[in-house]
Coordinates of C-alpha atoms in Angstrom, one line a residue:
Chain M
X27 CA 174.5 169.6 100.2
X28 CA 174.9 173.0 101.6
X29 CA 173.0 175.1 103.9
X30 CA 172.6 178.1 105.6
X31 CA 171.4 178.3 109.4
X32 CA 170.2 181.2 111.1
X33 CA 169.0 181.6 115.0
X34 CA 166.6 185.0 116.3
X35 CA 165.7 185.7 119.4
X36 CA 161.9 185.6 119.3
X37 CA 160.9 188.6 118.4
X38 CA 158.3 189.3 115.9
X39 CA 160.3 192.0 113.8
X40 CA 162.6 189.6 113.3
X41 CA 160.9 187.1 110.9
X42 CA 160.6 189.3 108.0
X43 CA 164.5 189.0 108.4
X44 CA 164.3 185.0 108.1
X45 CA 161.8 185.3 105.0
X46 CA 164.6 187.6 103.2
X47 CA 166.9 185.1 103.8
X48 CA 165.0 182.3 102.9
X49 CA 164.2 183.8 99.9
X50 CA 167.3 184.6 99.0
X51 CA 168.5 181.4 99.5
X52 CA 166.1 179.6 98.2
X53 CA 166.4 181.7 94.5
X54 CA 169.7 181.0 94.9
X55 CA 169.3 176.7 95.4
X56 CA 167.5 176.9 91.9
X57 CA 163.7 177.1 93.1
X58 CA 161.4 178.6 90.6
X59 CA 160.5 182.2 90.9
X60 CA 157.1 181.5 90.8
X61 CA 157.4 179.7 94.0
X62 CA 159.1 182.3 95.7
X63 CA 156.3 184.3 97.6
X64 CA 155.4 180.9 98.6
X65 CA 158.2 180.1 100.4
X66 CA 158.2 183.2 101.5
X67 CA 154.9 183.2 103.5
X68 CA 155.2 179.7 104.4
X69 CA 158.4 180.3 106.4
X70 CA 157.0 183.5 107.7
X71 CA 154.1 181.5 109.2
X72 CA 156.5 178.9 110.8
X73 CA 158.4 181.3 112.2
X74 CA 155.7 183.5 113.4
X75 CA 154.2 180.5 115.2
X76 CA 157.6 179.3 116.9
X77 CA 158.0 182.9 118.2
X78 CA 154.4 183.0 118.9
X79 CA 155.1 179.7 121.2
X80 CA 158.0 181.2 123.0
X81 CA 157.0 184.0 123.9
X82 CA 153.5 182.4 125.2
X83 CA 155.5 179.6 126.9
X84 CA 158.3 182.3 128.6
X85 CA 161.2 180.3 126.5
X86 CA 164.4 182.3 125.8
X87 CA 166.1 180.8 123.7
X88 CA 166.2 181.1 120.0
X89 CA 164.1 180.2 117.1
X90 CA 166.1 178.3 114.7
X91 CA 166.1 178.1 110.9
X92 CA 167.9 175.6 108.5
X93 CA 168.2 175.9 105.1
X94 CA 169.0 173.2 103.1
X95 CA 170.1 172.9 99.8
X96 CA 170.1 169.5 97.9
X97 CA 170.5 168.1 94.8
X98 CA 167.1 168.0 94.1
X99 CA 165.3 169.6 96.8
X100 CA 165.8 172.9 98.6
X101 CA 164.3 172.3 102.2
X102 CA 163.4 174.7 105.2
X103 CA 163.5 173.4 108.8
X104 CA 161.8 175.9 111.4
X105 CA 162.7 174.6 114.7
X106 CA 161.0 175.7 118.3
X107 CA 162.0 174.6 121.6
X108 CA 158.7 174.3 123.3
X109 CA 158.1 170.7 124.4
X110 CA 155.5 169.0 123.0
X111 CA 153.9 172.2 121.3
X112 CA 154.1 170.5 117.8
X113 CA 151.7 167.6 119.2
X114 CA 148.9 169.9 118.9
X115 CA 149.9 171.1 115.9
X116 CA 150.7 168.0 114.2
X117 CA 146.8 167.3 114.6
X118 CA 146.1 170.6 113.4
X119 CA 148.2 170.1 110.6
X120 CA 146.1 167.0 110.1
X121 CA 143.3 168.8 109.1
X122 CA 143.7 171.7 106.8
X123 CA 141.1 173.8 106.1
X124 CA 139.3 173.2 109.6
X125 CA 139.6 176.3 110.3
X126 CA 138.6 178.2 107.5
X127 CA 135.7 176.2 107.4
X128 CA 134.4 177.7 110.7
X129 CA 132.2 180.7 111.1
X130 CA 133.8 184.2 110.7
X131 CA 132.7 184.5 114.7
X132 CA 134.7 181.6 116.2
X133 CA 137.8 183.4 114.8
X134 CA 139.7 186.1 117.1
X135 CA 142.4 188.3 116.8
X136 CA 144.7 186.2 118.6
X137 CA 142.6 182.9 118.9
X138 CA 143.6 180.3 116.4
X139 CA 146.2 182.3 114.4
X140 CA 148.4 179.2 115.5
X141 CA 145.9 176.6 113.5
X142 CA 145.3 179.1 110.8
X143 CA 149.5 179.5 109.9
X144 CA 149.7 175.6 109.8
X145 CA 146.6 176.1 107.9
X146 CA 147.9 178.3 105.2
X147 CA 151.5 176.3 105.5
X148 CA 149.3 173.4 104.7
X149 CA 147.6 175.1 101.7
X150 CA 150.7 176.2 100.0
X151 CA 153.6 173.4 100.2
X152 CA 152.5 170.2 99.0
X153 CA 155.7 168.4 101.3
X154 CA 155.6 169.6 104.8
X155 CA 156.6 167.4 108.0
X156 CA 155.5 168.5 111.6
X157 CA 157.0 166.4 114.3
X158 CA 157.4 167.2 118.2
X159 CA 159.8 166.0 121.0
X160 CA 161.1 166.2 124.5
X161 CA 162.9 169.8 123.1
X162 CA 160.8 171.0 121.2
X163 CA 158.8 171.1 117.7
X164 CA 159.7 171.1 113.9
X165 CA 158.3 172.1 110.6
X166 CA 159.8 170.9 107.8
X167 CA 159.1 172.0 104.2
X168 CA 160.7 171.3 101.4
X169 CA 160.0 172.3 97.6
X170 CA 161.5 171.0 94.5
X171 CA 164.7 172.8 92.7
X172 CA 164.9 173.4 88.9
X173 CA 167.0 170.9 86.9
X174 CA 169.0 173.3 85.1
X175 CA 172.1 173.9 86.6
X176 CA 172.4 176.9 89.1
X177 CA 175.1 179.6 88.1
X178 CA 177.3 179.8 91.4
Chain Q
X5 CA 159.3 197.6 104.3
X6 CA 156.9 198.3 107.1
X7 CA 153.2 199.2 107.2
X8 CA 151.4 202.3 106.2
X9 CA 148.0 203.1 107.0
X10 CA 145.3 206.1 106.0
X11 CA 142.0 206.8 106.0
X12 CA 139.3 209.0 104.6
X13 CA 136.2 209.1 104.5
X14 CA 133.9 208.5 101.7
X15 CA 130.0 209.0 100.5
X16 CA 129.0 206.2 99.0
X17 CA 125.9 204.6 97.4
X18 CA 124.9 202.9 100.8
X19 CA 125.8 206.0 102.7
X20 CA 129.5 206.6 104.4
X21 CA 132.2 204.5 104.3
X22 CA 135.6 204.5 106.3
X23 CA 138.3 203.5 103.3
X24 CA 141.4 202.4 105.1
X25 CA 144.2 202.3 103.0
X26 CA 147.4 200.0 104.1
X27 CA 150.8 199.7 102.0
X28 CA 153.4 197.8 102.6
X29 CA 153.8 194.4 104.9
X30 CA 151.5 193.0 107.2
X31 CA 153.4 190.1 109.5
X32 CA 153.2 189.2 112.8
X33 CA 155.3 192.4 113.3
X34 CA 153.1 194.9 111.6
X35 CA 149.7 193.5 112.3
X36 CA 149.0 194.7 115.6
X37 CA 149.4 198.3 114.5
X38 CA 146.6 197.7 112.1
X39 CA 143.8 196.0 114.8
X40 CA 144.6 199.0 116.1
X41 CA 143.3 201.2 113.7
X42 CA 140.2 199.1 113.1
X43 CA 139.5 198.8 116.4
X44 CA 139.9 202.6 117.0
X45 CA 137.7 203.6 113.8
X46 CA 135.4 200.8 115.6
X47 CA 135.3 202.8 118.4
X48 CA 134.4 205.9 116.8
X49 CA 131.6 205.0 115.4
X50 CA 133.0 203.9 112.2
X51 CA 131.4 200.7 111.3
X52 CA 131.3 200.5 107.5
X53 CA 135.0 199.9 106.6
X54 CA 136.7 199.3 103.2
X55 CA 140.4 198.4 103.5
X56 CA 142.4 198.6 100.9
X57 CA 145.2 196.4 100.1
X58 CA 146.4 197.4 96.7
X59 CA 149.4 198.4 98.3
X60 CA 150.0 195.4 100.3
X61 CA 153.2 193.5 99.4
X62 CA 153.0 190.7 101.8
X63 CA 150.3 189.1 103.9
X64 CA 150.1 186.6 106.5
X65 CA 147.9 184.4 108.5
X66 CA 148.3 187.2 111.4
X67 CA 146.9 189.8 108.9
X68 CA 144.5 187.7 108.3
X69 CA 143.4 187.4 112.2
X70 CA 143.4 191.1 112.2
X71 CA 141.2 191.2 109.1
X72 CA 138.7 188.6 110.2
X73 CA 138.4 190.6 114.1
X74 CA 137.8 193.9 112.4
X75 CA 134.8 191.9 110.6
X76 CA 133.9 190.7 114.0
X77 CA 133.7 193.9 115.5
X78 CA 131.8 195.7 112.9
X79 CA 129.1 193.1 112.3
X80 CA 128.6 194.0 116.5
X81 CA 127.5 197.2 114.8
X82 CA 125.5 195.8 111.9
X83 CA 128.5 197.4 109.8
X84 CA 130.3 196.2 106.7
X85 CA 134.2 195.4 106.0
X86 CA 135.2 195.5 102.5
X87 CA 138.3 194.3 100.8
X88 CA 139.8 196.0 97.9
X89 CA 142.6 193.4 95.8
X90 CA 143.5 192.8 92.5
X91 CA 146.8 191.1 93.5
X92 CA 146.8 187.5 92.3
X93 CA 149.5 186.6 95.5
X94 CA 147.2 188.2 98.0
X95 CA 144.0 187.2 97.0
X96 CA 145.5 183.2 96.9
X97 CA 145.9 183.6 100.4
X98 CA 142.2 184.6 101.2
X99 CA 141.5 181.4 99.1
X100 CA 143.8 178.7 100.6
X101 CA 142.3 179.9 103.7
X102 CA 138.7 179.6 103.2
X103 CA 138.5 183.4 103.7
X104 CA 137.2 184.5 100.2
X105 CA 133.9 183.5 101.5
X106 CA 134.2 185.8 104.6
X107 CA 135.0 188.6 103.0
X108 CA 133.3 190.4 99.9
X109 CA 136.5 191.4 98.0
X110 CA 136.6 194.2 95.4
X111 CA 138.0 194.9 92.5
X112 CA 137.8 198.9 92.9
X113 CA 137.8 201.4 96.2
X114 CA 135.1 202.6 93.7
X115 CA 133.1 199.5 93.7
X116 CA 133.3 198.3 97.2
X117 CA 132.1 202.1 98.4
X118 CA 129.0 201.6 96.3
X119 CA 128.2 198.2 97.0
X120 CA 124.8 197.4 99.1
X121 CA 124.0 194.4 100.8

């Protein structure tokens, strides 16, 4: 198992960064190109949510990433430290598609975006966790790697 | 990359159209810059918009509010917001999300400037 952590302050220019490095990463761990843009845009949205979160809830500390690579599996880990945010989310997460389902009105700029990333999360990775604590919330994803061996 | 945006205007079969051209990424970063714009062409009176995303490498759920409030604020005006995309990564997230029934997407600046309601 190896992985790769990084931690931003939460700043929005800063999760294109964490895509690139996901990305790269994740090519490197063996996970088919096709799936790339996916992973791409589904750690984008969890990371664009966890800074979303701190910077709504006034918390300073840093988002946190973990990439891990496994045998099988390459997994991402997007970490916020809002307590009990991912409550809310975890029953939003319960319910893809909700959201799109509603009328082009009910949707705002800012309303909802939150719903609508776990939305789109939802939509894309077939294995995604979201749990909440005491410190804060998690989104875990994880997507499978190729058998063949990886070059290192 | 970051964000580029133009516009011109354009005659079209209905009458004018606003075509709003955008390149490169539009993220949580980017986005606002973009409401921006469609909230100032908004403003202007511009409320038959065609945005055009042949350019667009990447796409998120926050270009995807941005999108969805321009639509809001032209259909105020009894206007019209076009998409133009051909790209199969793009137009999977407008699908996932429910949104390809929002939006009437295009396969053509050419087309979407013509169509009529």
């Amino acid at each position: 198992m190896a992985i790769v952590e990084l931690r931003f302050s939460a700043q929005p220019e800063h999760v294109r960064t964490a895509r690139l490095v996901a990305a790269a990463v994740a090519r490197r761990a063996g996970v088919d190109e096709a799936v790339l843009d996916e992973v791409r845009l589904a750690v984008g949205e969890a990371c664009s949510r966890a800074v979303g979160l701190h910077r709504s809830n006034d918390v300073t500390t840093p988002i946190r990433v973990v990439l891990t690579e496994e045998e099988k599996t390459f997994s991402i880990e997007v970490g916020d430290e809002v307590p009990g945010a991912g409550v809310a989310a975890a029953d939003a997460a319960g319910v893809p598609g909700a959201r799109a389902a509603a009328p082009a009105e009910e949707f705002d700029d800012a309303d909802g975006e939150d719903e609508m990333g776990l939305a789109v999360i939802r939509g894309l990775v077939d294995d995604v966790e979201v749990s909440a604590g005491e410190d804060g919330g998690t989104i875990r994803m994880s997507w499978p790697v190729s058998s063949a061996d990886v070059l290192s | 990359m970051d964000l580029s945006l133009s516009t011109r205007n354009v005659s079209g079969a209905g009458g004018d159209r606003t075509v709003v051209e955008v390149g490169g990424e539009i993220d949580v970063y980017t986005a606002p810059k973009l409401r921006e714009q469609l909230v100032e062409l908004v403003n202007d009176g511009s409320y038959h918009l065609v945005v055009d995303m042949e350019g667009v490498d990447f796409l998120d759920s926050t270009g995807l509010g941005v999108l969805v409030g321009g639509l809001k604020r032209v259909r105020a005006h009894e206007g019209s917001l076009r998409l133009v995309c051909n790209q199969e990564r793009i137009l999977k997230i407008f699908r996932i999300t429910g949104l390809t029934k929002v939006f009437p997407i295009h396969t053509s600046v050419d087309e979407a400037v013509n169509a009529v309601d």
